[in-house]
PDB file of C-alpha atoms in Angstrom:
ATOM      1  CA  UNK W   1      27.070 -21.586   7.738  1.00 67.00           C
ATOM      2  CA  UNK W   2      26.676 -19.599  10.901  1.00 89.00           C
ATOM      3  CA  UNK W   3      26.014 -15.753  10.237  1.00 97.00           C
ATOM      4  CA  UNK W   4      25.602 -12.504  12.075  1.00 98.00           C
ATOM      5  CA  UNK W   5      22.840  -9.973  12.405  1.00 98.00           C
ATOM      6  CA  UNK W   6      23.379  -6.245  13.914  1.00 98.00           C
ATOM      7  CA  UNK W   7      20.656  -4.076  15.248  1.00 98.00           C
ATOM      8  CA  UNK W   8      21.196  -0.833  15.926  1.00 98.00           C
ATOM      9  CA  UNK W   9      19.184   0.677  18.817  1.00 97.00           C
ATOM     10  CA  UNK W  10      18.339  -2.378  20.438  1.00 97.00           C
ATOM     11  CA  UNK W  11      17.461  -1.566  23.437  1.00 96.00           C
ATOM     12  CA  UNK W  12      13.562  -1.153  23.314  1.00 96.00           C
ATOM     13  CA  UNK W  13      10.927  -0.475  20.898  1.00 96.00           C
ATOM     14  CA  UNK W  14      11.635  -1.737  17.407  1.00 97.00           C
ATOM     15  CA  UNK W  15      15.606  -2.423  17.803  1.00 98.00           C
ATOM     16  CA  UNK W  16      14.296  -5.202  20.490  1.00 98.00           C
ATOM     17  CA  UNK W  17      12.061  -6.671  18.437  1.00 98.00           C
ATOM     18  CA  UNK W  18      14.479  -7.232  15.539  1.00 98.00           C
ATOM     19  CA  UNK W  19      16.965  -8.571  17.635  1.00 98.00           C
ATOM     20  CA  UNK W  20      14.367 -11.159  19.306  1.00 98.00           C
ATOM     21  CA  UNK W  21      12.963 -11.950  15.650  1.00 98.00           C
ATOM     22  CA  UNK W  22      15.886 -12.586  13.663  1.00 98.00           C
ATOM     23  CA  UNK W  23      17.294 -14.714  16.937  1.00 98.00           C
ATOM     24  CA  UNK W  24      15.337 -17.390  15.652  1.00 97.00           C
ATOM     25  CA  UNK W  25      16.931 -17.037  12.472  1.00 97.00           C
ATOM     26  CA  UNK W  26      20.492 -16.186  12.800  1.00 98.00           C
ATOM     27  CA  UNK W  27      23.440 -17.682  15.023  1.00 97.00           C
ATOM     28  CA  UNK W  28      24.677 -14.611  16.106  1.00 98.00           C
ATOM     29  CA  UNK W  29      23.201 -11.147  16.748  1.00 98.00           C
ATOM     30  CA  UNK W  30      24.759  -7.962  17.774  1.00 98.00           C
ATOM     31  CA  UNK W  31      23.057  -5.297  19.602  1.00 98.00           C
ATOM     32  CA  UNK W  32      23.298  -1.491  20.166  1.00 97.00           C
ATOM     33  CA  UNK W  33      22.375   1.178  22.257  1.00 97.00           C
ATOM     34  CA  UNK W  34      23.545   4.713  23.368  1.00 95.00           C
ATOM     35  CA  UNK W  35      22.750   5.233  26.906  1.00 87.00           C
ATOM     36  CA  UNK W  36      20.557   2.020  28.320  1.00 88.00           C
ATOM     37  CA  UNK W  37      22.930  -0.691  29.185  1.00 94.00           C
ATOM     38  CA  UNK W  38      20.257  -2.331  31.501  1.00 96.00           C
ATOM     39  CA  UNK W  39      17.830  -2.541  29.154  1.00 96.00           C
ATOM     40  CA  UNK W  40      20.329  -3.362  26.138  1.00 97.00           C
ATOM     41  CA  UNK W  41      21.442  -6.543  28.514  1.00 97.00           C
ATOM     42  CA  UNK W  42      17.716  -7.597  28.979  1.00 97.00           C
ATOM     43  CA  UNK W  43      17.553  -7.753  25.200  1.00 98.00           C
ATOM     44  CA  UNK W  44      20.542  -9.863  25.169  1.00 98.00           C
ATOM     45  CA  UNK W  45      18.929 -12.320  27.552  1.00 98.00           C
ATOM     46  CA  UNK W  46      15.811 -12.725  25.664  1.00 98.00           C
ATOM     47  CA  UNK W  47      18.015 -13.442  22.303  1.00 98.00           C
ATOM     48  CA  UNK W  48      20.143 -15.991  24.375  1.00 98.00           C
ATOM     49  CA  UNK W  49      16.782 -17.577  25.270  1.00 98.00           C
ATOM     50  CA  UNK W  50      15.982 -18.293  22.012  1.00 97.00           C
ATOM     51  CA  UNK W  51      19.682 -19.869  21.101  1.00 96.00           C
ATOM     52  CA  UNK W  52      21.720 -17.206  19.487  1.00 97.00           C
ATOM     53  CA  UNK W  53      25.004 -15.895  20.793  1.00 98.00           C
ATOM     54  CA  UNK W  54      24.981 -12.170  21.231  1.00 98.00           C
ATOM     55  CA  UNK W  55      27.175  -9.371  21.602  1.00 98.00           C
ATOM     56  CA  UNK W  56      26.310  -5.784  22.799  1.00 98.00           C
ATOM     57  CA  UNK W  57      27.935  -2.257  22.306  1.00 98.00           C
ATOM     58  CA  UNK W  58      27.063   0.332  24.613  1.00 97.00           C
ATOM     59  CA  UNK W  59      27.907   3.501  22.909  1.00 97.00           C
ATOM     60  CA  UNK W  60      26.926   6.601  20.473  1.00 97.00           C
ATOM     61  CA  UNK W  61      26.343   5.119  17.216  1.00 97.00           C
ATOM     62  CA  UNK W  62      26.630   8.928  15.634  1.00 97.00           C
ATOM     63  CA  UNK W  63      30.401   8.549  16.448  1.00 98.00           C
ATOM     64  CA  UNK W  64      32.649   7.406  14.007  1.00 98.00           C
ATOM     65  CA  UNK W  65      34.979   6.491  16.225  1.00 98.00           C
ATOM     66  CA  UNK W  66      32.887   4.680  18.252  1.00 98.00           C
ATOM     67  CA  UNK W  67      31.382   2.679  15.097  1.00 98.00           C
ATOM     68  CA  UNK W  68      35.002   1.897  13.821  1.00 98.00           C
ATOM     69  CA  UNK W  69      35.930  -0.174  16.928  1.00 98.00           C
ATOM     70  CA  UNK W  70      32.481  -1.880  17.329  1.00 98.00           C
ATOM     71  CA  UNK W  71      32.326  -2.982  13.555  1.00 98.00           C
ATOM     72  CA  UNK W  72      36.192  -4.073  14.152  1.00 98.00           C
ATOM     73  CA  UNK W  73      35.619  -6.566  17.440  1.00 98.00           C
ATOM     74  CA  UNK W  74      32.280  -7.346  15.771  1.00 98.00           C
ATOM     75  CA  UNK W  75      34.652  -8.552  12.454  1.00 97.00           C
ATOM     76  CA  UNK W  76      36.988 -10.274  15.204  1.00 97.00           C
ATOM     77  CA  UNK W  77      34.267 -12.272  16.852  1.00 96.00           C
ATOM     78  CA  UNK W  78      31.727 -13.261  14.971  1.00 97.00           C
ATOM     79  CA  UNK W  79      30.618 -15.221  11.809  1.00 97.00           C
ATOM     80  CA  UNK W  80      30.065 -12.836   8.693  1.00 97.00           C
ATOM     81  CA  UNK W  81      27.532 -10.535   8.959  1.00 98.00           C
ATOM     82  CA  UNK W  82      24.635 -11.167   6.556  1.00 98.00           C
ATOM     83  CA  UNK W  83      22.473  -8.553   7.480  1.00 98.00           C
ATOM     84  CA  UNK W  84      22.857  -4.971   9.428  1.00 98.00           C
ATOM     85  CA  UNK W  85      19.606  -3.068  10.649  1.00 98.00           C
ATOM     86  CA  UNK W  86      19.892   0.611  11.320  1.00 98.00           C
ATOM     87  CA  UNK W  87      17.784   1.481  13.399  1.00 98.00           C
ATOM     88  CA  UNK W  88      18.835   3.551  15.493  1.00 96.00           C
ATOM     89  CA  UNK W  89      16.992   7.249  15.953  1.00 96.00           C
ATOM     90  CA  UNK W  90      15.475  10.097  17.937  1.00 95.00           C
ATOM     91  CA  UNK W  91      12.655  12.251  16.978  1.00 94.00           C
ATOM     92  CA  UNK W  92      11.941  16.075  17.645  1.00 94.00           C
ATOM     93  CA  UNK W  93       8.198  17.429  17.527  1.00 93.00           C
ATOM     94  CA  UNK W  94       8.149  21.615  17.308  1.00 95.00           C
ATOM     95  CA  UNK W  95       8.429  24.450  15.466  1.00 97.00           C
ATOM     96  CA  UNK W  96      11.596  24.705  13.501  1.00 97.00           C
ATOM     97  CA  UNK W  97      12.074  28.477  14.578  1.00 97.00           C
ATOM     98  CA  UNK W  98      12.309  27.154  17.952  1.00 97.00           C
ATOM     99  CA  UNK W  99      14.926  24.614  17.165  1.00 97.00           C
ATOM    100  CA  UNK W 100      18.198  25.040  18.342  1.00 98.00           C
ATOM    101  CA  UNK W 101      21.754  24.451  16.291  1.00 98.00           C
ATOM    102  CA  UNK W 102      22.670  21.185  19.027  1.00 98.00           C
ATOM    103  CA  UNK W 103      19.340  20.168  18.321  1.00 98.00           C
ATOM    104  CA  UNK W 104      19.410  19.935  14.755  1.00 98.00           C
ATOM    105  CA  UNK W 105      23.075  18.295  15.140  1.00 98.00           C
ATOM    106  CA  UNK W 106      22.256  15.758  17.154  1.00 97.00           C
ATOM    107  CA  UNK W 107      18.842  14.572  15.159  1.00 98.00           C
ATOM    108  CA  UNK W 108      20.932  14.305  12.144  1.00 98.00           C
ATOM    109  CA  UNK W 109      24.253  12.695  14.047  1.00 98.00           C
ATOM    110  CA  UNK W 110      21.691   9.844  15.443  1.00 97.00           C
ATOM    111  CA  UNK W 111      19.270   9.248  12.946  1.00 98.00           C
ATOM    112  CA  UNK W 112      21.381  10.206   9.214  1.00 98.00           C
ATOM    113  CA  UNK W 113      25.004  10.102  10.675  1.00 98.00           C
ATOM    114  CA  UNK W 114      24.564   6.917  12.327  1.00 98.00           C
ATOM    115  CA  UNK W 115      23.570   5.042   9.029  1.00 98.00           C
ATOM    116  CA  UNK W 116      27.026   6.255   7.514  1.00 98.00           C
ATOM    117  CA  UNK W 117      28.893   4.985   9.995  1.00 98.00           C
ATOM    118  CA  UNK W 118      27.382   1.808  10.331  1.00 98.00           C
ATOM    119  CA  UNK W 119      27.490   1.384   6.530  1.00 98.00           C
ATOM    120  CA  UNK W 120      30.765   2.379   5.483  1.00 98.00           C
ATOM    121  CA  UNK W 121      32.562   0.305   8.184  1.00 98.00           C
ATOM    122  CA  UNK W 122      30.307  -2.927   7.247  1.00 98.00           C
ATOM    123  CA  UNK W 123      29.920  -2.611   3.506  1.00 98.00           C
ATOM    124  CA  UNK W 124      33.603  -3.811   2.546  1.00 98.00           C
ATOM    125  CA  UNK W 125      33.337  -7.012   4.534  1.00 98.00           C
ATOM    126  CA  UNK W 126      29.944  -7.675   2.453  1.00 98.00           C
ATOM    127  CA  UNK W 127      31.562  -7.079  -0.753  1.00 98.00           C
ATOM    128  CA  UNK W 128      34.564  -8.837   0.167  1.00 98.00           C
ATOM    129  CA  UNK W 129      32.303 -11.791   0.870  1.00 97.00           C
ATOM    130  CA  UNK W 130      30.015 -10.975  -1.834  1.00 98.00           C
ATOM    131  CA  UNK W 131      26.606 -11.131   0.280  1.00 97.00           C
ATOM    132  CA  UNK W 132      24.467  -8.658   2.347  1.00 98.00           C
ATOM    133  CA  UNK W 133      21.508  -7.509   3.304  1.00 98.00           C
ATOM    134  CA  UNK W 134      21.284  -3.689   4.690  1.00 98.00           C
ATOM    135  CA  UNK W 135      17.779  -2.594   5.909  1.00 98.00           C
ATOM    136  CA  UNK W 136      17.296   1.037   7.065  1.00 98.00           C
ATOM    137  CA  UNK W 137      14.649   1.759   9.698  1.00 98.00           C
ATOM    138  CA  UNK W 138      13.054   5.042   8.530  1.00 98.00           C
ATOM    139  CA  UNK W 139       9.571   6.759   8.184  1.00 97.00           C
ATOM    140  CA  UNK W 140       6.377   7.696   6.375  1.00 96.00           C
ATOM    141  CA  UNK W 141       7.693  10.929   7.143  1.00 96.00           C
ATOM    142  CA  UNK W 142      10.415  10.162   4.966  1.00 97.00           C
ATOM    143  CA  UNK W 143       8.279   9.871   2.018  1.00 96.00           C
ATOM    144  CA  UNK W 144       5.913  12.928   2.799  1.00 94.00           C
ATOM    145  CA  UNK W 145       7.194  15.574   5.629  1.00 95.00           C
ATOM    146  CA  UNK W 146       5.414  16.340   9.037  1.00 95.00           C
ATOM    147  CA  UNK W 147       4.293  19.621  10.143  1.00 95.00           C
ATOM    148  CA  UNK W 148       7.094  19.968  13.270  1.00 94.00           C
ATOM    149  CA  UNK W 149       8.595  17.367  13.006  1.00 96.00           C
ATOM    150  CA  UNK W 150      10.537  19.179   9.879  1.00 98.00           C
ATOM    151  CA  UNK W 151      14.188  17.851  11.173  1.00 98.00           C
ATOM    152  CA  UNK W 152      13.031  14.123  11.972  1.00 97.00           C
ATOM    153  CA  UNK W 153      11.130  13.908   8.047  1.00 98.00           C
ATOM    154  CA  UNK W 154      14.813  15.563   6.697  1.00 98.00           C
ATOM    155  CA  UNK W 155      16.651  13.259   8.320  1.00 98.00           C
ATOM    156  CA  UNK W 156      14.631   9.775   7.374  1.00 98.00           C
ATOM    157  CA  UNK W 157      13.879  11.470   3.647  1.00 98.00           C
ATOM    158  CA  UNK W 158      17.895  11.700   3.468  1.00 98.00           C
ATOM    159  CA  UNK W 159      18.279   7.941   4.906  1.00 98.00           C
ATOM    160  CA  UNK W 160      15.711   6.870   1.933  1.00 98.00           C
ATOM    161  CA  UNK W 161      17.602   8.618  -0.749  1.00 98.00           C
ATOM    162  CA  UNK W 162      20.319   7.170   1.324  1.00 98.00           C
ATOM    163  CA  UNK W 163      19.066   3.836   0.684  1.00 98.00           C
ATOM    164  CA  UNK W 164      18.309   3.889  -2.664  1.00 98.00           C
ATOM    165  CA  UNK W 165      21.624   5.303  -3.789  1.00 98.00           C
ATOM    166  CA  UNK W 166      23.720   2.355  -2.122  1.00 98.00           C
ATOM    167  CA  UNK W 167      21.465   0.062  -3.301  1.00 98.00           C
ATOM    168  CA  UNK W 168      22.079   0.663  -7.075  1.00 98.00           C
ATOM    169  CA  UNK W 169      26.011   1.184  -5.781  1.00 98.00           C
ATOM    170  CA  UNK W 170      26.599  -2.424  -4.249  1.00 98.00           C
ATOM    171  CA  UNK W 171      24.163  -4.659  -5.924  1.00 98.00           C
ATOM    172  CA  UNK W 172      26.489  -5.497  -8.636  1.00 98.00           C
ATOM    173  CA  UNK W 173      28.276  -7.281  -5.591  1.00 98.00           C
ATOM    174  CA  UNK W 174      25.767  -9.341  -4.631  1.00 98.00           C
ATOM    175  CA  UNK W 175      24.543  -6.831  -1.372  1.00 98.00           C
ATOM    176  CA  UNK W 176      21.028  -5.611  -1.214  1.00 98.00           C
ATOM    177  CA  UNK W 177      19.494  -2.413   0.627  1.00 98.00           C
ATOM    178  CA  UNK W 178      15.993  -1.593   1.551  1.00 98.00           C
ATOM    179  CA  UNK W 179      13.991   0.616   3.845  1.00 98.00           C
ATOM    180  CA  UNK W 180      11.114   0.484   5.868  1.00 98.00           C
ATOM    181  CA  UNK W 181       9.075   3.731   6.370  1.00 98.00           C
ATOM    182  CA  UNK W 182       7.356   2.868   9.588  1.00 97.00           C
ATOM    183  CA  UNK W 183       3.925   4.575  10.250  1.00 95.00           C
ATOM    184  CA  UNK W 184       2.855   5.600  14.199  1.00 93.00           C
ATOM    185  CA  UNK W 185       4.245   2.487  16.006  1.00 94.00           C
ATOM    186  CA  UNK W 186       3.575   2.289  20.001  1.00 91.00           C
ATOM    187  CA  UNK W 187       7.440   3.035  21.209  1.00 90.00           C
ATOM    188  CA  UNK W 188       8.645   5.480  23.642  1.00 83.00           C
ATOM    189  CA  UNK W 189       9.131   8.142  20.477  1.00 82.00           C
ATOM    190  CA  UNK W 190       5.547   8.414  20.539  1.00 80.00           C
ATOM    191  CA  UNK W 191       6.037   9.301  24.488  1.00 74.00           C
ATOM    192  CA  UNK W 192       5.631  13.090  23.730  1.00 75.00           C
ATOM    193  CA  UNK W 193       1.913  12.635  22.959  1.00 80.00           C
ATOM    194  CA  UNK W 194      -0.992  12.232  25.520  1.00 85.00           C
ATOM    195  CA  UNK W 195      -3.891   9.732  25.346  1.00 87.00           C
ATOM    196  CA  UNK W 196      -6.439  12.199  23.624  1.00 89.00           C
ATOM    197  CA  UNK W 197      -3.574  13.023  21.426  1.00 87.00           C
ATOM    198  CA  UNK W 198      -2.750   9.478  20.499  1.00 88.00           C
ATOM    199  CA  UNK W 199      -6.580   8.314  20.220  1.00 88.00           C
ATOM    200  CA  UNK W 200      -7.110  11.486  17.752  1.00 88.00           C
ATOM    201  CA  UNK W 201      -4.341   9.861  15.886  1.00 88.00           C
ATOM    202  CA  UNK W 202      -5.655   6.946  15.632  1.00 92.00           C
ATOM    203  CA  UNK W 203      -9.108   7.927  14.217  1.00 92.00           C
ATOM    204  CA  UNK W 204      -6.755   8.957  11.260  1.00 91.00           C
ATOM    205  CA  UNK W 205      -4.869   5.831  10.662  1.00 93.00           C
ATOM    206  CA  UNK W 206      -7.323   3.588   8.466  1.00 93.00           C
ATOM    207  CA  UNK W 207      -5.942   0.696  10.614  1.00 94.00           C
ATOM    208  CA  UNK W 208      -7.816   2.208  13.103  1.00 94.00           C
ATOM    209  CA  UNK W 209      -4.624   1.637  15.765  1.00 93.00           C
ATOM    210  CA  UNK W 210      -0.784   2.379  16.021  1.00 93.00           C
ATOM    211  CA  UNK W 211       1.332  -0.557  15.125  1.00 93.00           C
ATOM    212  CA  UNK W 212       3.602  -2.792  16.749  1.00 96.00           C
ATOM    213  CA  UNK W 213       7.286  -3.104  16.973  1.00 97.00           C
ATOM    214  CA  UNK W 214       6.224  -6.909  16.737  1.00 98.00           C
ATOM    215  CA  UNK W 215       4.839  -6.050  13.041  1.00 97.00           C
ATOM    216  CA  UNK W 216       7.805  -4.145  11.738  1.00 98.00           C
ATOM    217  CA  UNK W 217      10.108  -7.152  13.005  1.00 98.00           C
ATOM    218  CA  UNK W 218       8.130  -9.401  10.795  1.00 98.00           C
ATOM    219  CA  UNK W 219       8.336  -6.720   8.396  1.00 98.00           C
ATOM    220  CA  UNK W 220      12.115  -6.791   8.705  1.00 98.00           C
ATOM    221  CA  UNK W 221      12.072 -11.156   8.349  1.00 98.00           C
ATOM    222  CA  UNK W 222       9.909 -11.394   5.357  1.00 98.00           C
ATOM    223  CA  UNK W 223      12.333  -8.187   3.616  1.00 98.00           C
ATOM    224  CA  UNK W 224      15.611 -10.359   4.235  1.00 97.00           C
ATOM    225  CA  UNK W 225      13.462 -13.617   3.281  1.00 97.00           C
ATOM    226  CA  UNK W 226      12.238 -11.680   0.002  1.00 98.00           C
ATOM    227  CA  UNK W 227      14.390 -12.657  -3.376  1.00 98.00           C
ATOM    228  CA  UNK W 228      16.968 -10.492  -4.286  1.00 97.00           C
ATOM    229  CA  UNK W 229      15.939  -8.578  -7.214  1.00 98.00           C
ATOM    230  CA  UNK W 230      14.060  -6.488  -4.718  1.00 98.00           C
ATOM    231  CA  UNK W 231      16.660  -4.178  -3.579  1.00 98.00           C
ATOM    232  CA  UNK W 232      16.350  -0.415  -3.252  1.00 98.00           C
ATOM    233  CA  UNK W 233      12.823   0.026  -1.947  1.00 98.00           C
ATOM    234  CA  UNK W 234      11.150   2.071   0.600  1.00 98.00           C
ATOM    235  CA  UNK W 235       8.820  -0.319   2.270  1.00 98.00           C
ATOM    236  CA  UNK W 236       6.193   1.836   3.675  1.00 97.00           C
ATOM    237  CA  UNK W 237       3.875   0.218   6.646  1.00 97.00           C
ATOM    238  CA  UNK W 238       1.534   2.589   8.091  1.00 95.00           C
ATOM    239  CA  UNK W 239      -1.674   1.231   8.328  1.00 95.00           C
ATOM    240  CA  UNK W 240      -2.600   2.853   5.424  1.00 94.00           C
ATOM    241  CA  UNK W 241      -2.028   6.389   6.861  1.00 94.00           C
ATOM    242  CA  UNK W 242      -0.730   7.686   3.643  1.00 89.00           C
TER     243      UNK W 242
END
């Protein structure tokens, strides 16, 4: 049976390597991002490469509005969707005193918001078909909060409380939900730190290096592969950091 995958913020970084991953494992995969269309499009052509059909959605995932109609053509168009991937998010690094209001907004809209949205548009088609997979991109910071980075750690702690309250909620219909609390991994959110900054890092991380987005789409393969009693975990992958 053909099915459908959707990756939030898929234009780089980890979103990209989902989409490019699960292309070799799903007939259809549909791709997001807020601002870069170019990029989003050369994501599209390296799934397309590998066989899948795929859709993209240029557009703020944070908005409801926007969500509604991209979950409704998505509905229209494609075979059911077996697995959605929020990944979407933005960090902030600095004091929380020096934080403004439209900051704190808008790291909550993309990185807390966004998994509502997604969620409660896609949820009643997986219950209606009684199958589902939802894994949430989120954090180490998640599980044990950064020194200014206070708003990002709120924001993926709240999407792995998230997580593990929906997945008690629809596994009785057949749908799982799990997280992955991603260590440092070399994206452009790590873009903010210079070389003596990231190599001081690194002498920290047990692994000795950041990891790739390569390693968390693996991650996210062997997760959907995994049986379905496990449901409502935080996966965390960090190189041992914590």
């Amino acid at each position: 049976m053909n099915k459908t995958a959707i990756i939030t913020g898929a234009s780089s970084g980890i979103g990209r390597a989902c989409a490019i991953e699960l292309a070799k494992y799903f007939d259809y995969i549909v791709i997001n991002s807020f601002h870069n269309k170019t990029e989003l499009d050369n994501t599209c052509t390296a799934v397309q490469q590998l066989g899948a059909t795929c859709l993209t959605f240029t557009g703020d995932i944070g908005d409801f509005d926007f969500v509604h109609q991209m979950m409704t053509d998505v509905l229209a168009q494609c075979p059911p969707v077996e697995l959605l991937i929020n990944n979407a998010g933005i960090s902030y690094v600095g004091l929380l005193s020096d934080m403004t209001i439209e900051d704190w907004n808008n790291i909550v809209r993309t990185n807390l918001t966004s998994v509502f949205n997604c969620c409660n548009q896609i949820v009643p088609h997986m219950v209606n078909n009684k199958s589902g997979h939802i894994i949430n991109i989120s954090s180490m910071w998640g599980l044990s909060g950064a020194s200014c980075e206070v708003a990002y750690s709120a924001t993926k702690g709240g999407v792995n409380a998230f997580t593990q309250g929906l997945a008690k909620e629809l596994a009785p219909s057949g749908i799982r939900v799990n997280a992955i609390a991603c260590g440092a991994i070399n994206t452009r959110m790590n873009a903010c730190f210079d070389p003596a900054e990231l190599a001081s890092l690194c002498e920290d991380i047990p692994a000795c290096r950041l990891g790739t987005p390569e390693e968390i789409a693996q991650a996210v393969v062997h997760l959907y592969q995994s049986p379905f009693y496990l449901t409502g975990e935080i996966i965390k992958i960090d190189g041992g950091y914590l």
